[in-house]
Amino acid sequence: MSSEISPAGATRGRPRSDEVDKAILRATSELLSERGLDAMTIEDVAARAGVGKSSIYRRWPTKGTLALDAFLNDFLAQQPPVDDGTLKGDLQEALTLWSSAVVGTPTGRALVALVAEAQHDHVLAQGWIERVMTPVREQHRTMVVRAIERGEIPADSDIDVIMDLLYGAAYHRLLQGHLSITPEFIELVARMVAEGAKSGAASSH
Amino acid sequence: MSSEISPAGATRGRPRSDEVDKAILRATSELLSERGLDAMTIEDVAARAGVGKSSIYRRWPTKGTLALDAFLNDFLAQQPPVDDGTLKGDLQEALTLWSSAVVGTPTGRALVALVAEAQHDHVLAQGWIERVMTPVREQHRTMVVRAIERGEIPADSDIDVIMDLLYGAAYHRLLQGHLSITPEFIELVARMVAEGAKSGAASSH
Amino acid sequence: MSSEISPAGATRGRPRSDEVDKAILRATSELLSERGLDAMTIEDVAARAGVGKSSIYRRWPTKGTLALDAFLNDFLAQQPPVDDGTLKGDLQEALTLWSSAVVGTPTGRALVALVAEAQHDHVLAQGWIERVMTPVREQHRTMVVRAIERGEIPADSDIDVIMDLLYGAAYHRLLQGHLSITPEFIELVARMVAEGAKSGAASSH
Amino acid sequence: MSSEISPAGATRGRPRSDEVDKAILRATSELLSERGLDAMTIEDVAARAGVGKSSIYRRWPTKGTLALDAFLNDFLAQQPPVDDGTLKGDLQEALTLWSSAVVGTPTGRALVALVAEAQHDHVLAQGWIERVMTPVREQHRTMVVRAIERGEIPADSDIDVIMDLLYGAAYHRLLQGHLSITPEFIELVARMVAEGAKSGAASSH
DNA sequence: CCCTAAACGAGACGGTACGTCTAGTCTTATG
DNA sequence: CATAAGACTAGACGTACCGTCTCGTTTAGGG
């Protein structure tokens, strides 16, 4: 698990046990869906995993970073690359995949809780960017690059802003809870972002 | 303060003291900017305000709802209506106002913490929608209505989605912290949303 | 309970509950005899007494001082004054009373553990002297005073040393465990101390 | 070190290292005077000695027995036999030697801690009797035997009780801390015990 | 002008989880 | 085998807050 604190030296002393890693992450996943990050305690995890508390603290500095590792297994597998032939189609498909992984699911509740937790856990915040935001955006960046190659949108389009509009709208409804994420919403967002992108050269003000 | 629990009966007994209200909200505001919602405890607030804990619990059910009241004073005053003559100009101006109230300010840190807290405090979540989201969107709805009246965008545009795109992108950067909110970002978002809106009839898939 | 930390002001706030005091001391007494001071934990006491841990820490700074209070109830009642008419008889009777309270009893195990604990708990050490050693010696001082008045022993006898010889020998066997405390031992100690006291003027070297 | 657990078989495999023994005992001695038995942990000792924890556990079953070995080196050398010509003189000299080894010294603090520890470490308690109490008393027994041979005290004197009176008084002040051990105290104790011994036949009640 | 009911400051209450620490055991790679 | 290193389970420590609950006191109407 890449976010773990690695043992200082290297091969001296008893090595960390993989069994323990797995048991902790399994217990964390379970508790995360059963009661959410906030109601999950380190002591719960240790008890459920049949592990001493120090074996957890030895690996993860905070509850949030532990939860992040447990979350990643589930989440990333559900965000494969897409290719529909049009920018609007790609955006819609990506957002549909995201929403089906996240809306009303345990994974989604974990995501929401992690974003919340990251607001006061800076280690988690950094891990979140590096291990969730960056990979997902990197993967989806190709959608936009293909659209540029097809001549659908300007060559100097700001890919980051396109991503922010697409996911921003979705995260907004997920986190603020003022309206729900429906297929119609997704279709409209994808259409408007794709359309807006056509006029979206990076800096023409 | 409208979110307070009001005394059941009516006028018997000693009335609630306005001094106490003010002292609590002042202490909350201070502590909120000094150390953030998460590190602020009810006991801190009581001590700072020179007030018994029960005088706080009598008025607000959770730490979040208390913080919401303290936040609202500061925030809403800073979001006046705008009118620039074009949709893109209105959107840009509204977002600029928002960002100057929120980016790098104590108010912004409070906002972020409140959104986080609302993820596991349902009373707060409801209050957040009713007392922050709804008023702000209501106020800004006129921007879009004017654009429709001017014939800039279709009559059946989905105002909610336009708002979600605009604020969603901004909240996204604020909450995820992967990129910063610059004037260029705001300009580009406003332009792309305005452009996208031109093709954004509510349901044409 | 005189060793408790008393509340700062006086009558402000909710007063300490006598019920809680009693429950804690009862639980402590029980656990002390069931498993000894060392194996007794504050958490055990709290659970047994049906009390929060903080209600214990609020009153007693260390496990030792808590145990001391629990011990005192039992012990002091068992050390009434004696009067036999002769010094040797008084000493023998006092030591017999002490030994029957202490040898092979839960109270005795508590005493031994407290003396041990006092070696690294200075607050307890001071409390032990003030609330056990001093009262017992004060009470028994009259035995020696009467012996002086009867002319049995010199007027300038060192009462402290007489006490140290009498109790010292007994504590020695109790704590070192090299030999046991029998009636014959007690009789002989009492006789030898009484006899030694006849030549024991305070400073004739 | 006689209290160590000896290796089961004999000569198979890598032999125990004397260096390790010495390093452990040296580290123990140092830590014992620096912070006392109670604050000394096995992990401290291992770290200071540059040794694995298991190399300590392989040799000594408990912290107390380890400390006992470290203590013995220092202590026993300081208790040579005495011969003054009179019982009172011998007792006084023996007690003076003991007090100068023990009162206000690191050795003394170790002794006190060991007696305390022995109250809940039965292996240590047994070792204490066998390797401290017994040798010292055996050595000093000759003082009393000589006094009997000189006709100073009855032939059927109880040597154990004489020792208990002498050392008991001293240990009492050392452990209870209610009064200090001065030359005057020692002189008076020696005189009173010697005097008491003249009437101290074993069982004449 | 008293009476009564509620609000007030203070702080004790039963709980719960924290993150740290030590104990004593176990598991590596290296001598 | 013994060794140094250090991970392992277990569980107590003392602290910090939680939200509730007494206290004695204060402050208003309503009778």
PDB file of C-alpha atoms in Angstrom, chain C residues 4-203:
ATOM      1  CA  GLU C   4      -9.289  13.976  47.875  1.00  0.00           C
ATOM      2  CA  ILE C   5      -8.564  16.994  45.781  1.00  0.00           C
ATOM      3  CA  SER C   6     -11.178  19.454  46.815  1.00  0.00           C
ATOM      4  CA  PRO C   7     -13.079  21.508  44.256  1.00  0.00           C
ATOM      5  CA  ALA C   8     -11.465  24.878  43.712  1.00  0.00           C
ATOM      6  CA  GLY C   9     -14.083  27.478  44.570  1.00  0.00           C
ATOM      7  CA  ALA C  10     -16.557  26.060  46.984  1.00  0.00           C
ATOM      8  CA  THR C  11     -20.208  25.845  46.261  1.00  0.00           C
ATOM      9  CA  ARG C  12     -20.348  26.797  42.575  1.00  0.00           C
ATOM     10  CA  GLY C  13     -21.510  24.309  40.034  1.00  0.00           C
ATOM     11  CA  ARG C  14     -22.909  20.890  40.662  1.00  0.00           C
ATOM     12  CA  PRO C  15     -21.593  19.486  43.913  1.00  0.00           C
ATOM     13  CA  ARG C  16     -19.670  16.256  44.113  1.00  0.00           C
ATOM     14  CA  SER C  17     -21.889  13.296  44.798  1.00  0.00           C
ATOM     15  CA  ASP C  18     -21.454  11.275  47.967  1.00  0.00           C
ATOM     16  CA  GLU C  19     -22.937   8.275  46.212  1.00  0.00           C
ATOM     17  CA  VAL C  20     -20.103   8.381  43.732  1.00  0.00           C
ATOM     18  CA  ASP C  21     -17.514   8.614  46.500  1.00  0.00           C
ATOM     19  CA  LYS C  22     -18.951   5.597  48.218  1.00  0.00           C
ATOM     20  CA  ALA C  23     -19.306   3.546  45.055  1.00  0.00           C
ATOM     21  CA  ILE C  24     -15.699   4.183  44.084  1.00  0.00           C
ATOM     22  CA  LEU C  25     -14.322   3.329  47.508  1.00  0.00           C
ATOM     23  CA  ARG C  26     -16.422   0.194  47.745  1.00  0.00           C
ATOM     24  CA  ALA C  27     -15.296  -0.986  44.330  1.00  0.00           C
ATOM     25  CA  THR C  28     -11.707  -0.199  45.200  1.00  0.00           C
ATOM     26  CA  SER C  29     -11.898  -2.187  48.430  1.00  0.00           C
ATOM     27  CA  GLU C  30     -13.345  -5.159  46.620  1.00  0.00           C
ATOM     28  CA  LEU C  31     -10.834  -5.167  43.798  1.00  0.00           C
ATOM     29  CA  LEU C  32      -8.007  -4.603  46.238  1.00  0.00           C
ATOM     30  CA  SER C  33      -8.804  -7.811  48.065  1.00  0.00           C
ATOM     31  CA  GLU C  34      -9.734  -9.729  44.935  1.00  0.00           C
ATOM     32  CA  ARG C  35      -6.622  -9.079  42.942  1.00  0.00           C
ATOM     33  CA  GLY C  36      -4.295  -6.714  44.732  1.00  0.00           C
ATOM     34  CA  LEU C  37      -3.256  -3.165  44.048  1.00  0.00           C
ATOM     35  CA  ASP C  38      -0.963  -4.022  41.198  1.00  0.00           C
ATOM     36  CA  ALA C  39      -3.495  -5.931  39.135  1.00  0.00           C
ATOM     37  CA  MET C  40      -6.227  -3.429  39.888  1.00  0.00           C
ATOM     38  CA  THR C  41      -6.735  -0.823  37.189  1.00  0.00           C
ATOM     39  CA  ILE C  42      -8.556   2.469  37.327  1.00  0.00           C
ATOM     40  CA  GLU C  43     -10.717   1.235  34.490  1.00  0.00           C
ATOM     41  CA  ASP C  44     -11.706  -1.790  36.563  1.00  0.00           C
ATOM     42  CA  VAL C  45     -12.683   0.444  39.442  1.00  0.00           C
ATOM     43  CA  ALA C  46     -14.729   2.727  37.214  1.00  0.00           C
ATOM     44  CA  ALA C  47     -16.552  -0.192  35.639  1.00  0.00           C
ATOM     45  CA  ARG C  48     -17.232  -1.905  38.954  1.00  0.00           C
ATOM     46  CA  ALA C  49     -18.424   1.323  40.562  1.00  0.00           C
ATOM     47  CA  GLY C  50     -20.600   2.215  37.564  1.00  0.00           C
ATOM     48  CA  VAL C  51     -18.790   5.495  37.259  1.00  0.00           C
ATOM     49  CA  GLY C  52     -16.834   7.358  34.595  1.00  0.00           C
ATOM     50  CA  LYS C  53     -13.071   7.300  34.796  1.00  0.00           C
ATOM     51  CA  SER C  54     -12.979  11.055  35.067  1.00  0.00           C
ATOM     52  CA  SER C  55     -14.997  10.934  38.289  1.00  0.00           C
ATOM     53  CA  ILE C  56     -12.108   9.012  39.781  1.00  0.00           C
ATOM     54  CA  TYR C  57      -9.344  11.164  38.359  1.00  0.00           C
ATOM     55  CA  ARG C  58     -11.252  14.217  39.544  1.00  0.00           C
ATOM     56  CA  ARG C  59     -10.866  13.022  43.126  1.00  0.00           C
ATOM     57  CA  TRP C  60      -7.614  11.083  43.355  1.00  0.00           C
ATOM     58  CA  PRO C  61      -4.415  11.832  41.492  1.00  0.00           C
ATOM     59  CA  THR C  62      -3.012   8.304  41.510  1.00  0.00           C
ATOM     60  CA  LYS C  63      -4.085   4.749  41.993  1.00  0.00           C
ATOM     61  CA  GLY C  64      -2.129   4.664  45.246  1.00  0.00           C
ATOM     62  CA  THR C  65      -3.931   7.543  46.893  1.00  0.00           C
ATOM     63  CA  LEU C  66      -7.243   6.009  45.946  1.00  0.00           C
ATOM     64  CA  ALA C  67      -6.206   2.699  47.462  1.00  0.00           C
ATOM     65  CA  LEU C  68      -5.021   4.480  50.575  1.00  0.00           C
ATOM     66  CA  ASP C  69      -8.479   5.898  51.204  1.00  0.00           C
ATOM     67  CA  ALA C  70     -10.064   2.529  50.642  1.00  0.00           C
ATOM     68  CA  PHE C  71      -7.549   0.918  52.972  1.00  0.00           C
ATOM     69  CA  LEU C  72      -7.980   3.369  55.807  1.00  0.00           C
ATOM     70  CA  ASN C  73     -11.627   2.561  56.445  1.00  0.00           C
ATOM     71  CA  ASP C  74     -10.786  -1.053  57.068  1.00  0.00           C
ATOM     72  CA  PHE C  75      -7.529  -0.649  58.901  1.00  0.00           C
ATOM     73  CA  LEU C  76      -7.829   2.109  61.447  1.00  0.00           C
ATOM     74  CA  ALA C  77     -10.939   0.678  63.051  1.00  0.00           C
ATOM     75  CA  GLN C  78      -8.933  -2.420  63.889  1.00  0.00           C
ATOM     76  CA  GLN C  79      -6.260  -0.608  65.873  1.00  0.00           C
ATOM     77  CA  PRO C  80      -7.919   0.503  69.107  1.00  0.00           C
ATOM     78  CA  PRO C  81      -5.824   1.681  72.065  1.00  0.00           C
ATOM     79  CA  VAL C  82      -4.696  -0.982  74.531  1.00  0.00           C
ATOM     80  CA  ASP C  83      -3.977  -0.965  78.259  1.00  0.00           C
ATOM     81  CA  ASP C  84      -2.521  -3.988  79.993  1.00  0.00           C
ATOM     82  CA  GLY C  85      -0.750  -2.458  82.974  1.00  0.00           C
ATOM     83  CA  THR C  86       2.794  -3.317  81.924  1.00  0.00           C
ATOM     84  CA  LEU C  87       4.844  -2.066  78.998  1.00  0.00           C
ATOM     85  CA  LYS C  88       5.622  -5.559  77.771  1.00  0.00           C
ATOM     86  CA  GLY C  89       1.945  -6.477  77.977  1.00  0.00           C
ATOM     87  CA  ASP C  90       0.874  -3.359  76.108  1.00  0.00           C
ATOM     88  CA  LEU C  91       3.406  -3.868  73.351  1.00  0.00           C
ATOM     89  CA  GLN C  92       2.440  -7.490  72.959  1.00  0.00           C
ATOM     90  CA  GLU C  93      -1.236  -6.671  72.801  1.00  0.00           C
ATOM     91  CA  ALA C  94      -0.786  -3.871  70.278  1.00  0.00           C
ATOM     92  CA  LEU C  95       1.335  -6.047  68.041  1.00  0.00           C
ATOM     93  CA  THR C  96      -1.121  -8.911  68.342  1.00  0.00           C
ATOM     94  CA  LEU C  97      -3.960  -6.650  67.249  1.00  0.00           C
ATOM     95  CA  TRP C  98      -1.877  -5.386  64.349  1.00  0.00           C
ATOM     96  CA  SER C  99      -0.903  -8.863  63.268  1.00  0.00           C
ATOM     97  CA  SER C 100      -4.434 -10.175  63.352  1.00  0.00           C
ATOM     98  CA  ALA C 101      -5.553  -7.274  61.166  1.00  0.00           C
ATOM     99  CA  VAL C 102      -2.731  -7.747  58.771  1.00  0.00           C
ATOM    100  CA  VAL C 103      -1.213 -11.206  58.610  1.00  0.00           C
ATOM    101  CA  GLY C 104      -2.819 -13.257  55.878  1.00  0.00           C
ATOM    102  CA  THR C 105      -5.705 -10.839  55.362  1.00  0.00           C
ATOM    103  CA  PRO C 106      -6.801  -8.731  52.395  1.00  0.00           C
ATOM    104  CA  THR C 107      -6.097  -5.681  54.516  1.00  0.00           C
ATOM    105  CA  GLY C 108      -2.580  -6.948  54.999  1.00  0.00           C
ATOM    106  CA  ARG C 109      -2.067  -7.496  51.302  1.00  0.00           C
ATOM    107  CA  ALA C 110      -3.290  -3.969  50.721  1.00  0.00           C
ATOM    108  CA  LEU C 111      -0.909  -2.633  53.345  1.00  0.00           C
ATOM    109  CA  VAL C 112       2.045  -4.374  51.790  1.00  0.00           C
ATOM    110  CA  ALA C 113       1.120  -3.167  48.325  1.00  0.00           C
ATOM    111  CA  LEU C 114       0.677   0.377  49.574  1.00  0.00           C
ATOM    112  CA  VAL C 115       4.075   0.441  51.209  1.00  0.00           C
ATOM    113  CA  ALA C 116       5.533  -0.848  47.949  1.00  0.00           C
ATOM    114  CA  GLU C 117       3.632   1.655  45.867  1.00  0.00           C
ATOM    115  CA  ALA C 118       4.645   4.509  48.148  1.00  0.00           C
ATOM    116  CA  GLN C 119       8.255   3.874  47.162  1.00  0.00           C
ATOM    117  CA  HIS C 120       7.572   5.470  43.787  1.00  0.00           C
ATOM    118  CA  ASP C 121       4.526   7.634  44.441  1.00  0.00           C
ATOM    119  CA  HIS C 122       5.530  10.550  46.571  1.00  0.00           C
ATOM    120  CA  VAL C 123       2.039  11.850  47.073  1.00  0.00           C
ATOM    121  CA  LEU C 124       1.058   8.484  48.400  1.00  0.00           C
ATOM    122  CA  ALA C 125       4.199   8.309  50.564  1.00  0.00           C
ATOM    123  CA  GLN C 126       3.287  11.556  52.234  1.00  0.00           C
ATOM    124  CA  GLY C 127      -0.322  10.486  52.696  1.00  0.00           C
ATOM    125  CA  TRP C 128       0.844   7.186  54.149  1.00  0.00           C
ATOM    126  CA  ILE C 129       2.935   8.905  56.803  1.00  0.00           C
ATOM    127  CA  GLU C 130       0.282  11.470  57.647  1.00  0.00           C
ATOM    128  CA  ARG C 131      -2.716   9.212  57.666  1.00  0.00           C
ATOM    129  CA  VAL C 132      -1.390   5.827  58.753  1.00  0.00           C
ATOM    130  CA  MET C 133       1.961   6.079  60.467  1.00  0.00           C
ATOM    131  CA  THR C 134       1.297   9.227  62.447  1.00  0.00           C
ATOM    132  CA  PRO C 135      -2.160   8.322  63.813  1.00  0.00           C
ATOM    133  CA  VAL C 136      -1.125   4.827  64.807  1.00  0.00           C
ATOM    134  CA  ARG C 137       2.033   5.992  66.512  1.00  0.00           C
ATOM    135  CA  GLU C 138       0.220   8.854  68.201  1.00  0.00           C
ATOM    136  CA  GLN C 139      -2.329   6.478  69.607  1.00  0.00           C
ATOM    137  CA  HIS C 140       0.267   4.040  70.846  1.00  0.00           C
ATOM    138  CA  ARG C 141       2.552   6.710  72.227  1.00  0.00           C
ATOM    139  CA  THR C 142       0.428   6.641  75.394  1.00  0.00           C
ATOM    140  CA  MET C 143       1.582   3.087  76.087  1.00  0.00           C
ATOM    141  CA  VAL C 144       5.094   4.337  76.520  1.00  0.00           C
ATOM    142  CA  VAL C 145       4.070   7.465  78.396  1.00  0.00           C
ATOM    143  CA  ARG C 146       2.245   5.326  80.934  1.00  0.00           C
ATOM    144  CA  ALA C 147       5.328   3.129  81.328  1.00  0.00           C
ATOM    145  CA  ILE C 148       7.376   6.228  82.075  1.00  0.00           C
ATOM    146  CA  GLU C 149       4.799   7.440  84.585  1.00  0.00           C
ATOM    147  CA  ARG C 150       4.893   4.045  86.271  1.00  0.00           C
ATOM    148  CA  GLY C 151       8.680   4.352  86.461  1.00  0.00           C
ATOM    149  CA  GLU C 152       9.147   1.235  84.356  1.00  0.00           C
ATOM    150  CA  ILE C 153      11.471   2.968  81.927  1.00  0.00           C
ATOM    151  CA  PRO C 154      13.617   6.147  81.994  1.00  0.00           C
ATOM    152  CA  ALA C 155      11.876   9.491  81.635  1.00  0.00           C
ATOM    153  CA  ASP C 156      14.005  10.439  78.649  1.00  0.00           C
ATOM    154  CA  SER C 157      13.242   7.286  76.655  1.00  0.00           C
ATOM    155  CA  ASP C 158      13.065   7.772  72.904  1.00  0.00           C
ATOM    156  CA  ILE C 159       9.514   6.799  72.129  1.00  0.00           C
ATOM    157  CA  ASP C 160      10.073   6.827  68.372  1.00  0.00           C
ATOM    158  CA  VAL C 161      12.853   4.293  68.586  1.00  0.00           C
ATOM    159  CA  ILE C 162      10.785   2.026  70.798  1.00  0.00           C
ATOM    160  CA  MET C 163       8.015   2.122  68.169  1.00  0.00           C
ATOM    161  CA  ASP C 164      10.513   1.509  65.383  1.00  0.00           C
ATOM    162  CA  LEU C 165      11.877  -1.566  67.139  1.00  0.00           C
ATOM    163  CA  LEU C 166       8.462  -2.999  67.829  1.00  0.00           C
ATOM    164  CA  TYR C 167       6.814  -2.366  64.472  1.00  0.00           C
ATOM    165  CA  GLY C 168      10.067  -2.507  62.552  1.00  0.00           C
ATOM    166  CA  ALA C 169      10.620  -6.142  63.447  1.00  0.00           C
ATOM    167  CA  ALA C 170       7.061  -6.983  62.457  1.00  0.00           C
ATOM    168  CA  TYR C 171       7.039  -5.030  59.197  1.00  0.00           C
ATOM    169  CA  HIS C 172      10.403  -6.595  58.422  1.00  0.00           C
ATOM    170  CA  ARG C 173       9.013 -10.113  58.493  1.00  0.00           C
ATOM    171  CA  LEU C 174       5.860  -9.017  56.695  1.00  0.00           C
ATOM    172  CA  LEU C 175       7.707  -7.308  53.860  1.00  0.00           C
ATOM    173  CA  GLN C 176      10.781  -9.484  53.480  1.00  0.00           C
ATOM    174  CA  GLY C 177       8.877 -12.712  53.977  1.00  0.00           C
ATOM    175  CA  HIS C 178      11.911 -14.558  55.268  1.00  0.00           C
ATOM    176  CA  LEU C 179      10.150 -15.741  58.421  1.00  0.00           C
ATOM    177  CA  SER C 180       6.582 -15.733  59.610  1.00  0.00           C
ATOM    178  CA  ILE C 181       4.879 -13.735  62.313  1.00  0.00           C
ATOM    179  CA  THR C 182       3.858 -16.106  65.113  1.00  0.00           C
ATOM    180  CA  PRO C 183       2.555 -15.472  68.616  1.00  0.00           C
ATOM    181  CA  GLU C 184       5.960 -16.609  69.949  1.00  0.00           C
ATOM    182  CA  PHE C 185       7.696 -14.067  67.747  1.00  0.00           C
ATOM    183  CA  ILE C 186       5.373 -11.346  68.987  1.00  0.00           C
ATOM    184  CA  GLU C 187       5.860 -12.301  72.615  1.00  0.00           C
ATOM    185  CA  LEU C 188       9.607 -12.339  72.296  1.00  0.00           C
ATOM    186  CA  VAL C 189       9.775  -9.037  70.443  1.00  0.00           C
ATOM    187  CA  ALA C 190       7.548  -7.382  73.029  1.00  0.00           C
ATOM    188  CA  ARG C 191       9.672  -8.767  75.857  1.00  0.00           C
ATOM    189  CA  MET C 192      12.972  -7.754  74.338  1.00  0.00           C
ATOM    190  CA  VAL C 193      11.801  -4.281  73.419  1.00  0.00           C
ATOM    191  CA  ALA C 194      10.361  -3.702  76.867  1.00  0.00           C
ATOM    192  CA  GLU C 195      13.587  -4.932  78.423  1.00  0.00           C
ATOM    193  CA  GLY C 196      15.747  -2.889  76.061  1.00  0.00           C
ATOM    194  CA  ALA C 197      13.687   0.174  76.827  1.00  0.00           C
ATOM    195  CA  LYS C 198      14.729   0.028  80.464  1.00  0.00           C
ATOM    196  CA  SER C 199      18.267   0.955  79.408  1.00  0.00           C
ATOM    197  CA  GLY C 200      17.204   3.115  76.512  1.00  0.00           C
ATOM    198  CA  ALA C 201      17.779   6.728  77.528  1.00  0.00           C
ATOM    199  CA  ALA C 202      17.746   8.953  74.506  1.00  0.00           C
ATOM    200  CA  SER C 203      21.451   9.757  74.178  1.00  0.00           C
TER     201      SER C 203
END
